[in-house]
Amino acid sequence: MSKLSDLFLPGLISLSLLALVGTELRSHPKDDATRTHIAVWVGWSGFEYDTFQSVVNDYNKSQNKIFVDLLSITGNSTKTLISTSAGVPPEISLLSAAEIPQFADAGAIEVLDDACRQRGWTQDKYVPGYWDVLQYQGHTMALPATPSTVALYCNTDILKRSGYDKPPETIEEMDKMVDKITKVEDGKVKLAGFLPAEPGWWPWGWGPYFGGSLWDGKSKITMNTPENLQAMKWVESFSKRFGPAQIQSYRSGFGVFASPENAFLADKVAMEVQGVWMHNFIQKYNPKLKWVASPFPYPKDRPDMKGHTIVDQDIFVLLKNCRHREEAIDFLAYVQSQGPMEKLCLGQKKSSPLRVKSPEFWAKQDNPSIRLFDDMAYSKSCISTPKLGIWPEYSAEISNALDEVSLLQKSPEDALKAIDERIQPKLDQYLNRLEKRRTAGK
Amino acid sequence: MNQKKFSTALTHAALVTLSCLFIFPFLWLLDTAVKPISETMKQPPVWIPSKFEFGNFWEAVNYGSDKVGYIPFLVYAENTVMLALLVVTGTVVSNAIVAYSFARLRWWGRDLIFAVTLATMMVPFPVMMVPTFTIFKHLGWIGTYRPLWVPAWFGSAFSIFLLRQFFKTIPFELSEAAKIDGAGEWTIFRSIILPLSKPALSVVALFSFMGTWNDFLGPLIYLLRQETFTLSLGLEFYHSKAGGTQWNLLMAATSIVILPVLVVFFFCQKQFIKGISITGIK
C-alpha cells in the first residue's frame, strides 16, 4: 500500500507531462502556411453558427490565398475588447449594432468609409433601416451580418375569442383590445392582453413608439418630453387598470423565454413585442399556435408613424491593428455579396440586409411574416438605440424608471425628470471626454 | 433516554430536510436530462417525465455531429482533463513547497511576505484581466493553454494559506528528530511533512480540480481555436440566441461534465472532510 502511495506523485507528474505534450500539440496545429489566416469571432451558436460556418467553408474553398479561422464563443464582445486592448485583436468580430459607439469611442474598430467607397458598399445597396445603424459620427463603422426588426405578435385564437379578427392598428385600439382580452377573476389576472414588461427587452422603445426621442443627437437628453411622458403614462395605465401586485403575481408564473412555458407560447399573453426570431421559438415549442405579426401600433394622432419598428442587427466590425486588414476586407466583400448573404440570412431564418433579393430567397423562407419584417426596415420611423457610449447606463436608468412607474412608486413625470437629471451630467462628461480625445488626436 | 432519542430524531429530520434542499438542484438536473424537450420547463413542473429519454445523454455527446459546426464534446472533455491534470499537479507541488517555507522555516521577512501573499486574494480577477492578458501576449502564449496552467505552478494565496495552517499543526519535534538523524529540509518535507499532509493536499487538489473543471472566464479569454475549448465553454453551444436552448441535452451534457467532480469527491471524501476540519476552513 505504501508502495502504491509512493508511486502517486511520480505518476501524477508523468501524467502531467503527457498532458503538457497533449496541450502543446493541440494548441499548435499545423496550419496551411501557404494561405493567410484571418480570425473571425462570432457569438453565434447552434443553427446560426452552422450556417455561418458553411458560408466560411464556401469562402475558404472559393480561393487559395486566404483562410478564415472561425471562432464561435459566448461573450464574444468581452473577448474582443480584451484582445483588442492587449493588441492581439481578431481581424473581424461580430457585435450587436448597439455596441458600435462603445467600440468606436475606445478606438477599437476601423472606420470603413474607404473600403465602402472602393467596394461599392453604399446606402443604395442596403435596406435603409439596416444601413443607418452602421453609421456613427458620420462614418460607416460596420457592415451588416444578419438583420432583425421587431413587431407585435398576436395569438389569433385569443383575439378571435374576444371578437377580433386582426391586430390593432393604433395604440388606442390596442388599449381597448387589452381591456377586453384581459381576464381578472377574484382579483387575480388569468389572461393578459398585453404587458409592457413582457418580455421587456426594449423598455427604451416605448417613448419612440409614441413619437418621442431619447436625445437630440447633439448634447441634450430628451426624456422629459410630451411624447415620452405619454408613453410612460401608457405603461403606468396597465398597473392602474389591473394592479401592480396582480401583474407581478401573474408574471411570476411565466416560464423561461426559450421554453414551451414562454408567456406568449403558453397562451398567457395575447400580444407581445418580439423579433423575427420568435417564429423559430414558436416552431420549436408550440408549433400549433396560431399567430400573426404586425407592426407595433402607432398613436392615433401620428399616422405618419405607421409601420414603425425597432431595428437591431448583428454586425461585422474590422478591428484596429489587426494583422491582415486587406484580407479581412476581402472576406467581408464575399459575405456582403448577394449569394453568401442570402445563404447566411436564410440559414439564420432572417431577412437579408441587401435591397436586392432573389426570388429563391423568399421562396425558401419558412417564416410566413418574413416580408413584413423586411418591409418595416424601410420605414422612415425606424427606431434604434441612441449612438452614445453611455447607452448602457442610460438604458439601465430607463429600465429602473419604468419599474418604478409600473409599481406605482413614482409618477411618470418624476421618473422622466429623474432620468434627465441623472443622465444629462453623464452625457456632458462623455461628450467632453470625446471632445478632448478628438482635440488630442488632432 | 426518550428525550435523547427525540433529540436525535429531530437532528436527523433537520439534516435530512437540509440534504433534500441541497440535493434538489442536482435531482432537477438529472430529471431534466431524461425529459423530452416539451416537458423541460413546464409550469407547474413535470417531475416524472411522460417518457424517460435516456438517449439524451448519447445525443448530448454527439450533438450536431451531422452538422457543419458540431460540438466535439469528447475533444473538449480531453482538453479539460489535460488542463486539470496540469493545474492540479502544479497547485499541489508549488503550494506545498511555498507553504512549507512559510510554516516550518525561519527567515527574514517571512511574516511580511506571507501577509503580502494573502493580500493578493483581495485583488479581484477583472482588475488583473487586461494586465495579465498583456503579459501573456508578450510571452506569445495567447491561444495556448499556458496562461491557464502555468500560473498554477507559481502558487496561489488561498492554497498556500490552507497548507501553511495544516503544516503548522504537525509537531516540530518530528522535524527536529529527523534533523538529528541527518535529514535536510527537502528530505523532511518530502518524507515527513507530505505523507502526513494528505488530507490538506487532497483539499487543495480537489479545489483546484473543481476550479479548473468549471472555469469559464479563463478559457473564454485565452483560447482562440474551437478545437482547444474546454467543457465549460462547450456547454454554451447547446444554447442558441435565436433558436432557444436544448434544455434536456444541456442538462444531460452537464450531468456528464460534473460526473468527474462527483467521482473525485466521493473517492476523496474522507481525506477531504478531514482536511477541511483540521485546517479550520468551515
XYZ file of C-alpha atoms in Angstrom:
724
model
C 0.000 0.000 0.000
C 2.770 2.351 0.904
C 4.485 1.489 -2.374
C 1.326 2.450 -4.200
C 1.224 5.808 -2.480
C 4.940 6.272 -3.231
C 4.036 5.957 -6.876
C 1.314 8.575 -6.660
C 3.417 11.714 -7.073
C 5.702 10.366 -9.812
C 2.574 9.028 -11.536
C 0.856 12.384 -11.322
C 3.919 14.161 -12.661
C 4.233 11.678 -15.544
C 0.589 12.147 -16.459
C 1.089 15.892 -16.273
C 3.995 15.626 -18.685
C 1.770 13.718 -21.074
C -0.901 16.385 -20.637
C 1.714 19.048 -21.334
C 2.652 17.405 -24.611
C -1.040 16.986 -25.460
C -1.951 20.598 -24.789
C 1.035 21.890 -26.737
C 0.205 19.738 -29.737
C -3.432 20.767 -29.660
C -2.757 24.472 -29.395
C -0.165 24.447 -32.166
C -1.791 22.560 -35.038
C -0.131 22.617 -38.431
C -1.878 25.306 -40.429
C -1.725 25.663 -44.171
C 1.267 28.021 -44.373
C 0.594 28.901 -47.994
C -2.503 30.893 -47.038
C -3.013 33.993 -44.923
C -5.114 33.123 -41.902
C -7.647 35.622 -40.641
C -9.536 35.264 -37.373
C -13.279 35.847 -37.348
C -15.019 35.709 -33.965
C -18.756 35.353 -33.584
C -21.155 34.792 -30.719
C -23.472 32.586 -32.754
C -24.088 29.002 -31.833
C -26.468 26.251 -32.932
C -28.022 26.635 -36.358
C -26.784 30.225 -36.632
C -23.191 29.076 -36.280
C -23.777 26.109 -38.605
C -24.933 28.453 -41.326
C -22.060 30.860 -40.955
C -19.516 28.047 -40.797
C -20.973 26.817 -44.069
C -20.544 30.281 -45.642
C -16.979 30.409 -44.322
C -16.279 26.946 -45.763
C -17.547 28.133 -49.138
C -15.221 31.129 -48.972
C -12.239 29.025 -47.952
C -12.892 26.736 -50.905
C -13.521 29.603 -53.333
C -9.887 30.789 -53.328
C -6.481 29.629 -52.133
C -4.902 32.741 -50.650
C -6.914 33.432 -47.513
C -8.193 31.039 -44.882
C -10.798 32.104 -42.353
C -10.382 30.636 -38.879
C -13.863 30.916 -37.397
C -14.323 31.015 -33.665
C -17.733 30.765 -32.064
C -17.723 31.835 -28.458
C -20.134 33.163 -25.876
C -19.137 36.566 -24.538
C -17.572 37.470 -27.850
C -17.782 41.223 -27.137
C -15.811 40.897 -23.906
C -13.236 38.680 -25.540
C -12.873 41.054 -28.478
C -12.493 44.078 -26.223
C -9.836 42.438 -24.029
C -7.884 41.123 -27.010
C -8.035 44.465 -28.758
C -6.903 46.310 -25.625
C -3.950 43.947 -25.361
C -3.086 44.426 -29.033
C -3.989 40.977 -30.351
C -7.390 41.522 -31.940
C -9.036 39.187 -34.397
C -9.480 40.587 -37.886
C -13.289 40.593 -37.727
C -15.730 40.306 -34.873
C -19.488 40.030 -34.717
C -21.148 42.560 -32.439
C -24.583 43.983 -31.928
C -25.240 47.332 -33.633
C -25.860 48.938 -30.234
C -22.218 48.228 -29.308
C -20.739 50.364 -32.102
C -20.354 53.550 -30.002
C -18.500 51.805 -27.152
C -16.064 50.120 -29.522
C -15.672 53.197 -31.728
C -15.105 55.531 -28.770
C -12.468 53.162 -27.447
C -10.742 53.339 -30.825
C -11.106 49.594 -31.180
C -12.710 49.429 -34.615
C -11.735 50.666 -38.054
C -13.646 53.310 -39.972
C -14.831 51.604 -43.143
C -15.503 54.678 -45.306
C -12.665 53.976 -47.770
C -13.437 50.302 -48.043
C -17.115 51.141 -48.612
C -16.212 53.550 -51.412
C -13.865 51.081 -53.068
C -16.156 48.082 -52.769
C -19.440 49.803 -53.531
C -20.973 49.278 -50.117
C -23.273 52.250 -50.255
C -26.654 53.215 -48.918
C -28.218 52.166 -52.234
C -27.139 48.583 -51.716
C -28.715 48.137 -48.289
C -32.179 48.392 -46.762
C -32.212 51.910 -45.203
C -33.022 50.866 -41.624
C -30.131 48.419 -41.592
C -27.671 50.843 -43.189
C -28.444 53.681 -40.779
C -27.494 51.738 -37.661
C -23.988 51.188 -39.081
C -23.275 54.921 -39.102
C -21.583 56.637 -36.201
C -20.422 60.259 -36.121
C -20.661 60.487 -39.876
C -18.688 57.339 -40.608
C -19.543 53.791 -41.548
C -18.194 51.718 -38.686
C -19.517 48.263 -39.504
C -21.159 46.075 -42.119
C -24.390 44.130 -41.751
C -24.403 40.492 -40.753
C -27.953 39.363 -40.103
C -30.659 41.966 -39.518
C -33.759 41.989 -37.386
C -36.744 44.159 -36.737
C -39.471 43.719 -34.157
C -43.235 43.526 -34.483
C -46.324 42.814 -32.454
C -47.047 39.078 -32.357
C -50.698 38.259 -31.775
C -52.241 34.970 -30.716
C -55.096 34.852 -33.228
C -57.124 32.272 -31.275
C -57.258 34.513 -28.232
C -58.033 37.547 -30.391
C -60.897 35.663 -32.077
C -62.349 34.552 -28.771
C -62.580 38.238 -27.841
C -64.145 39.154 -31.151
C -61.123 40.488 -33.035
C -60.005 39.211 -36.400
C -56.935 41.354 -36.891
C -54.170 43.001 -34.855
C -54.640 46.563 -33.620
C -53.695 49.455 -35.891
C -53.376 52.193 -33.305
C -52.340 52.223 -29.661
C -55.825 53.400 -28.701
C -57.331 50.375 -30.457
C -54.829 48.160 -28.761
C -55.771 49.513 -25.334
C -59.432 48.663 -25.960
C -58.454 45.164 -27.074
C -56.305 44.701 -23.999
C -59.240 45.653 -21.766
C -61.493 43.155 -23.498
C -58.986 40.292 -23.632
C -57.532 40.601 -20.146
C -59.336 38.381 -17.670
C -59.238 39.147 -13.962
C -61.015 36.764 -11.596
C -61.092 37.103 -7.818
C -58.521 39.857 -8.041
C -56.118 37.623 -9.982
C -55.069 38.077 -13.585
C -55.939 34.924 -15.548
C -55.080 36.153 -19.046
C -53.286 39.278 -20.202
C -53.989 41.062 -23.452
C -50.610 42.760 -23.403
C -47.991 43.564 -20.781
C -45.345 46.232 -21.408
C -42.916 44.281 -19.228
C -43.293 41.091 -21.257
C -40.670 40.268 -22.407
C -39.368 43.746 -21.542
C -36.365 43.623 -23.866
C -36.820 47.077 -25.339
C -38.004 49.212 -22.419
C -36.405 52.256 -24.049
C -38.617 51.762 -27.108
C -41.935 52.913 -25.631
C -41.089 56.624 -25.880
C -40.050 56.383 -29.547
C -43.180 54.290 -30.247
C -45.152 57.367 -29.158
C -43.006 59.640 -31.300
C -40.525 60.590 -28.595
C -36.756 60.614 -28.842
C -34.084 59.745 -26.320
C -31.662 62.570 -27.123
C -31.403 65.445 -29.563
C -28.475 63.904 -31.419
C -26.116 66.643 -30.200
C -25.919 67.311 -26.491
C -29.284 67.015 -24.746
C -31.115 64.133 -23.144
C -34.742 64.495 -24.176
C -36.605 62.054 -21.959
C -38.772 64.723 -20.394
C -40.919 65.462 -23.451
C -44.703 65.159 -24.004
C -44.302 62.038 -26.192
C -42.141 60.204 -23.668
C -44.488 61.270 -20.896
C -47.403 59.880 -22.868
C -45.520 56.580 -23.230
C -44.693 56.451 -19.543
C -48.324 57.131 -18.637
C -49.369 54.378 -21.008
C -47.050 51.928 -19.228
C -48.432 53.131 -15.903
C -52.009 52.624 -17.111
C -51.560 48.840 -17.113
C -50.737 48.856 -13.413
C -53.593 51.242 -12.702
C -56.057 49.056 -14.614
C -55.007 45.631 -13.407
C -52.984 46.328 -10.267
C -49.184 46.257 -9.945
C -49.190 43.370 -7.466
C -51.633 41.383 -9.587
C -49.476 41.821 -12.698
C -46.350 40.897 -10.774
C -48.000 37.818 -9.351
C -49.229 36.787 -12.815
C -45.800 37.300 -14.358
C -44.148 35.207 -11.667
C -45.896 32.186 -13.183
C -44.300 32.686 -16.606
C -41.670 30.206 -17.686
C -38.254 30.724 -19.228
C -38.319 32.551 -22.552
C -36.844 29.683 -24.568
C -39.344 27.108 -23.383
C -42.909 25.985 -24.011
C -43.813 27.957 -20.884
C -42.907 31.261 -22.511
C -45.850 33.560 -21.706
C -46.805 34.080 -25.339
C -46.338 30.451 -26.346
C -48.322 29.231 -23.338
C -51.343 31.439 -24.153
C -50.787 33.626 -21.109
C -50.237 36.866 -23.007
C -52.202 37.513 -26.193
C -49.923 40.108 -27.759
C -46.192 40.562 -27.380
C -43.451 42.611 -28.992
C -40.889 40.255 -30.472
C -38.283 39.969 -33.180
C -38.214 37.979 -36.386
C -36.715 35.059 -34.445
C -39.932 34.424 -32.494
C -41.102 32.243 -35.370
C -38.245 29.804 -34.568
C -39.356 29.541 -30.959
C -42.994 29.034 -31.963
C -41.987 26.254 -34.336
C -39.868 24.620 -31.691
C -42.016 24.922 -28.590
C -45.617 25.348 -29.738
C -45.994 24.703 -33.472
C -49.780 24.542 -33.139
C -50.001 28.159 -32.024
C -51.925 30.341 -34.445
C -50.335 33.736 -34.717
C -49.918 36.781 -36.849
C -47.345 39.563 -36.719
C -47.958 43.215 -37.485
C -46.101 46.465 -36.902
C -46.474 47.788 -33.375
C -49.475 50.157 -33.252
C -48.922 53.883 -33.645
C -50.608 56.736 -31.748
C -53.910 57.681 -33.403
C -52.773 61.259 -33.922
C -49.499 60.177 -35.554
C -50.461 58.228 -38.696
C -47.070 59.166 -40.124
C -45.572 56.608 -37.745
C -47.486 53.689 -39.213
C -45.232 50.710 -39.859
C -42.543 51.781 -37.420
C -40.201 49.252 -35.877
C -37.172 48.817 -33.663
C -34.169 47.872 -35.758
C -31.316 45.857 -34.433
C -28.816 43.721 -36.202
C -25.715 41.677 -35.790
C -22.843 43.473 -37.460
C -19.306 42.745 -38.581
C -16.589 45.108 -37.411
C -12.996 45.272 -38.555
C -10.692 45.539 -35.551
C -7.992 48.200 -35.403
C -4.407 46.969 -35.607
C -5.436 43.575 -36.864
C -2.720 41.780 -38.776
C -4.415 41.212 -42.124
C -6.675 44.143 -42.864
C -6.928 43.740 -46.641
C -7.606 40.018 -46.446
C -10.319 40.679 -43.875
C -11.944 43.205 -46.215
C -11.811 40.604 -48.966
C -13.757 38.185 -46.767
C -16.244 40.896 -45.806
C -16.758 41.613 -49.509
C -17.563 37.953 -50.057
C -20.131 37.900 -47.252
C -21.691 41.157 -48.463
C -22.318 39.732 -51.918
C -25.831 38.542 -52.651
C -25.341 34.755 -52.751
C -23.421 34.272 -49.477
C -25.507 36.921 -47.693
C -28.720 35.174 -48.707
C -27.316 31.816 -47.632
C -26.383 33.287 -44.247
C -29.705 35.045 -43.668
C -31.803 32.190 -44.971
C -29.976 29.722 -42.718
C -30.499 32.026 -39.765
C -34.162 32.486 -40.729
C -33.881 36.210 -41.179
C -34.326 38.674 -43.985
C -31.334 39.960 -45.901
C -29.972 43.466 -45.274
C -29.408 43.833 -49.033
C -32.066 45.587 -51.083
C -31.809 43.087 -53.925
C -33.070 39.641 -53.018
C -33.534 36.660 -55.266
C -36.954 35.007 -55.724
C -35.470 31.782 -54.305
C -34.561 33.624 -51.123
C -38.187 34.464 -50.484
C -39.432 31.100 -51.677
C -37.234 29.170 -49.265
C -38.182 31.207 -46.197
C -40.465 29.308 -43.836
C -41.454 32.327 -41.718
C -44.817 33.452 -43.140
C -44.229 37.008 -41.893
C -40.683 37.410 -43.160
C -41.650 40.039 -45.746
C -43.313 42.141 -43.060
C -40.068 42.228 -41.075
C -38.207 43.249 -44.215
C -40.751 45.917 -45.161
C -40.632 47.507 -41.736
C -36.908 48.175 -42.133
C -37.806 50.546 -44.992
C -39.967 52.624 -42.647
C -38.998 56.238 -42.121
C -39.754 55.788 -38.431
C -37.198 53.082 -37.739
C -36.135 53.167 -34.109
C -32.683 52.226 -32.925
C -30.642 52.725 -29.787
C -29.046 56.183 -29.431
C -25.490 56.189 -30.688
C -23.950 57.029 -27.353
C -21.115 55.426 -25.451
C -23.067 55.886 -22.232
C -26.023 53.990 -23.631
C -25.708 51.010 -21.233
C -26.080 53.375 -18.239
C -28.841 55.357 -19.921
C -30.729 52.211 -20.833
C -30.432 50.877 -17.268
C -31.798 54.172 -15.964
C -34.835 53.930 -18.265
C -35.474 50.350 -17.114
C -35.326 51.368 -13.461
C -37.693 54.274 -14.070
C -40.149 52.007 -15.858
C -40.047 49.549 -12.960
C -40.801 52.343 -10.509
C -43.656 53.650 -12.634
C -45.062 50.135 -13.153
C -45.049 49.553 -9.417
C -46.739 52.935 -8.951
C -43.848 54.021 -6.768
C -43.153 57.111 -8.852
C -45.234 59.287 -11.126
C -44.279 59.277 -14.821
C -43.392 62.981 -14.577
C -40.994 62.425 -11.673
C -39.479 59.340 -13.281
C -38.695 61.177 -16.521
C -37.346 64.183 -14.677
C -35.094 61.896 -12.641
C -33.700 60.243 -15.791
C -32.914 63.609 -17.335
C -31.242 64.816 -14.146
C -29.124 61.718 -13.745
C -28.123 61.134 -17.345
C -27.561 64.701 -18.593
C -24.405 65.233 -16.461
C -23.109 61.859 -17.636
C -23.750 62.843 -21.233
C -21.945 66.171 -20.696
C -18.950 64.356 -19.236
C -18.987 61.818 -22.023
C -19.131 64.469 -24.752
C -16.334 66.426 -23.067
C -14.229 63.306 -22.975
C -14.858 62.692 -26.660
C -14.028 66.298 -27.500
C -10.770 66.153 -25.541
C -9.821 62.943 -27.278
C -10.638 64.465 -30.653
C -8.553 67.559 -29.900
C -5.655 65.439 -28.667
C -5.906 63.381 -31.843
C -5.501 66.461 -33.985
C -33.336 8.325 27.300
C -36.525 9.169 25.448
C -35.502 12.793 25.353
C -32.167 11.805 23.828
C -33.894 9.682 21.188
C -36.251 12.528 20.400
C -33.383 14.967 20.082
C -31.506 12.591 17.757
C -34.606 12.075 15.641
C -35.101 15.833 15.423
C -31.487 16.350 14.399
C -31.786 13.640 11.770
C -35.014 15.101 10.457
C -33.407 18.527 10.187
C -30.375 17.077 8.437
C -32.485 15.053 6.013
C -34.558 18.142 5.195
C -31.428 20.181 4.594
C -29.910 17.405 2.477
C -33.072 17.299 0.375
C -32.812 21.034 -0.168
C -29.177 20.778 -1.224
C -29.688 17.755 -3.441
C -32.785 19.220 -5.111
C -30.956 21.155 -7.891
C -28.924 18.053 -8.680
C -32.038 15.880 -8.900
C -33.694 18.505 -11.065
C -30.645 18.398 -13.343
C -30.873 14.603 -13.700
C -34.633 14.732 -14.091
C -34.444 17.344 -16.857
C -31.702 15.359 -18.568
C -34.093 12.468 -19.258
C -37.159 14.524 -20.184
C -38.479 15.244 -23.660
C -37.815 18.901 -24.557
C -41.518 19.777 -24.306
C -41.573 18.894 -20.599
C -38.345 20.575 -19.555
C -39.660 23.950 -18.460
C -43.319 23.180 -17.797
C -45.153 25.130 -15.142
C -46.161 23.585 -12.825
C -43.095 21.383 -13.273
C -43.442 17.830 -14.536
C -41.435 15.779 -12.035
C -41.846 12.384 -13.639
C -41.343 12.559 -17.398
C -44.065 11.058 -19.587
C -41.257 9.174 -21.284
C -37.715 8.652 -19.965
C -35.385 9.652 -22.754
C -32.039 8.182 -21.719
C -30.889 8.655 -25.294
C -30.483 12.342 -24.417
C -27.061 11.517 -22.946
C -25.892 9.972 -26.188
C -27.431 12.770 -28.198
C -25.799 15.400 -25.986
C -22.355 13.908 -26.506
C -22.933 13.675 -30.254
C -24.931 16.905 -30.502
C -24.973 18.268 -34.010
C -22.449 15.727 -35.291
C -24.413 15.722 -38.542
C -23.964 19.490 -38.842
C -21.075 21.623 -40.017
C -20.431 23.225 -36.678
C -20.977 20.290 -34.352
C -19.831 20.185 -30.733
C -16.809 17.887 -30.335
C -17.774 17.000 -26.778
C -15.143 14.299 -26.335
C -12.379 16.579 -27.611
C -13.474 19.232 -25.104
C -13.505 16.589 -22.359
C -9.978 15.533 -23.300
C -8.788 19.162 -23.240
C -10.346 19.720 -19.836
C -8.779 16.584 -18.376
C -5.320 17.556 -19.663
C -5.686 21.068 -18.316
C -6.993 19.885 -14.943
C -4.076 17.483 -14.590
C -1.518 20.217 -15.213
C -3.226 22.639 -12.854
C -3.766 20.149 -10.043
C -0.173 18.910 -10.181
C 1.147 22.449 -10.307
C -1.037 23.594 -7.456
C -0.171 20.710 -5.171
C 3.577 20.799 -5.836
C 4.172 24.551 -5.807
C 1.851 25.495 -2.966
C 3.164 22.749 -0.711
C 6.720 23.999 -1.165
C 5.811 27.628 -0.521
C 3.580 26.757 2.421
C 6.330 24.631 3.946
C 8.636 27.577 3.815
C 6.072 29.860 5.480
C 5.144 27.297 8.122
C 8.348 25.496 9.047
C 11.344 27.624 8.098
C 12.535 30.760 9.821
C 13.762 33.503 7.501
C 13.889 37.275 7.494
C 10.681 38.990 6.361
C 8.725 35.723 6.279
C 5.606 37.037 8.005
C 5.586 40.228 5.974
C 5.802 38.306 2.702
C 3.105 35.954 3.923
C 0.865 38.949 4.607
C 1.576 40.295 1.109
C 0.771 36.872 -0.329
C -2.559 36.854 1.473
C -3.278 40.392 0.331
C -3.220 39.225 -3.299
C -6.507 37.456 -2.572
C -8.127 40.877 -2.244
C -7.449 41.825 -5.875
C -10.426 40.807 -7.992
C -9.739 38.942 -11.234
C -11.369 41.515 -13.565
C -8.865 44.137 -12.351
C -5.965 41.936 -13.370
C -7.546 40.626 -16.535
C -6.122 43.058 -19.084
C -2.629 43.408 -17.485
C -2.282 39.634 -17.186
C -3.552 39.199 -20.715
C -0.953 41.705 -21.911
C 1.845 39.815 -20.133
C 0.791 36.544 -21.737
C 0.531 38.277 -25.079
C 4.160 39.435 -24.782
C 5.127 35.882 -23.920
C 3.341 34.723 -27.080
C 1.043 32.474 -25.075
C -2.377 33.685 -26.270
C -4.220 30.862 -27.951
C -2.352 28.225 -25.969
C -3.221 26.531 -22.695
C -0.184 28.007 -20.934
C -1.943 31.042 -19.403
C -4.407 28.603 -17.907
C -1.979 26.248 -16.198
C 1.456 27.883 -15.814
C 0.266 30.290 -13.065
C -0.815 27.251 -11.042
C 2.868 26.316 -10.748
C 3.636 29.621 -9.035
C 1.370 29.287 -6.020
C -1.964 30.679 -5.038
C -2.586 32.607 -1.850
C -5.564 30.545 -0.731
C -3.866 27.166 -1.109
C -0.675 28.460 0.478
C -2.637 29.702 3.455
C -4.527 26.439 3.782
C -1.432 24.263 3.633
C 0.545 26.550 5.915
C -2.131 26.249 8.574
C -2.006 22.475 8.269
C 1.797 22.241 8.282
C 1.900 24.318 11.462
C -0.150 21.681 13.278
C 2.479 18.985 12.646
C 4.739 18.761 15.712
C 8.132 20.401 15.206
C 9.697 17.590 17.199
C 9.327 15.330 14.169
C 11.431 17.690 12.062
C 13.993 18.092 14.838
C 14.310 14.320 15.249
C 14.816 13.968 11.505
C 17.464 16.708 11.556
C 19.328 14.860 14.326
C 19.267 11.828 12.020
C 20.887 13.984 9.340
C 17.894 14.836 7.177
C 17.851 18.107 5.245
C 14.820 20.343 4.774
C 13.930 18.763 1.428
C 14.002 15.250 2.920
C 11.898 16.368 5.883
C 9.399 17.995 3.524
C 9.176 15.012 1.188
C 9.429 12.136 3.674
C 7.696 13.502 6.767
C 5.536 16.517 6.087
C 3.974 15.494 2.775
C 2.889 11.995 3.870
C 1.321 13.489 6.985
C -0.479 16.159 4.976
C -2.604 14.029 2.687
C -5.914 15.471 3.954
C -4.818 19.068 3.326
C -3.226 18.202 -0.011
C -6.463 16.457 -1.035
C -8.433 19.583 -0.245
C -6.074 21.744 -2.291
C -6.128 19.239 -5.152
C -9.905 18.974 -5.121
C -10.421 22.733 -5.011
C -8.041 23.315 -7.886
C -9.574 20.449 -9.865
C -13.053 21.865 -9.417
C -11.846 25.375 -10.205
C -10.221 24.254 -13.445
C -13.023 21.917 -14.450
C -15.629 24.634 -14.045
C -13.531 27.612 -15.154
C -15.322 29.598 -17.838
C -13.664 33.017 -17.972
C -10.045 31.819 -18.319
C -10.622 29.610 -21.370
C -13.013 32.227 -22.768
C -10.392 34.941 -22.948
C -7.252 32.924 -23.697
C -8.285 30.206 -26.146
C -8.558 31.058 -29.814
C -9.428 27.813 -31.534
C -12.631 25.883 -31.342
C -10.821 22.565 -31.003
C -8.928 23.764 -27.914
C -12.084 24.633 -25.942
C -12.920 23.131 -22.581
C -16.205 21.609 -21.463
C -17.452 24.706 -19.671
C -17.208 26.645 -22.953
C -18.661 23.728 -24.887
C -21.822 23.687 -22.788
C -22.717 27.080 -24.200
C -23.237 25.532 -27.620
C -26.479 23.894 -26.526
C -27.882 27.388 -26.408
C -28.662 29.415 -29.492
C -29.533 33.111 -29.406
C -32.319 32.961 -31.955
C -33.212 29.300 -31.661
C -33.620 28.584 -27.975
C -31.912 26.153 -25.665
C -31.936 22.372 -25.808
C -32.527 22.186 -22.061
C -32.665 18.409 -21.885
C -29.429 17.994 -23.841
C -27.775 20.800 -21.900
C -28.673 19.097 -18.627
C -27.575 15.698 -19.947
C -24.241 17.169 -21.009
C -23.917 18.988 -17.681
C -24.569 15.728 -15.809
C -21.719 14.125 -17.726
C -19.491 17.149 -17.157
C -19.982 17.153 -13.384
C -19.552 13.386 -13.103
C -15.747 13.513 -12.657
C -16.122 16.128 -9.922
C -18.552 13.860 -8.097
C -16.333 10.803 -8.528
C -13.284 12.664 -7.242
C -15.279 13.981 -4.309
C -16.631 10.564 -3.340
C -13.212 8.938 -3.524
C -11.513 11.666 -1.538
C -14.431 12.359 0.783
C -12.749 11.058 3.925
C -9.496 12.916 3.314
C -11.362 15.990 2.176
C -13.518 16.319 5.290
C -10.512 15.597 7.491
C -8.545 18.290 5.697
C -11.347 20.811 5.957
C -11.801 20.202 9.685
C -8.090 20.244 10.524
C -7.301 23.391 8.548
C -10.325 25.111 10.008
C -11.941 26.254 6.746
C -15.528 25.555 7.614
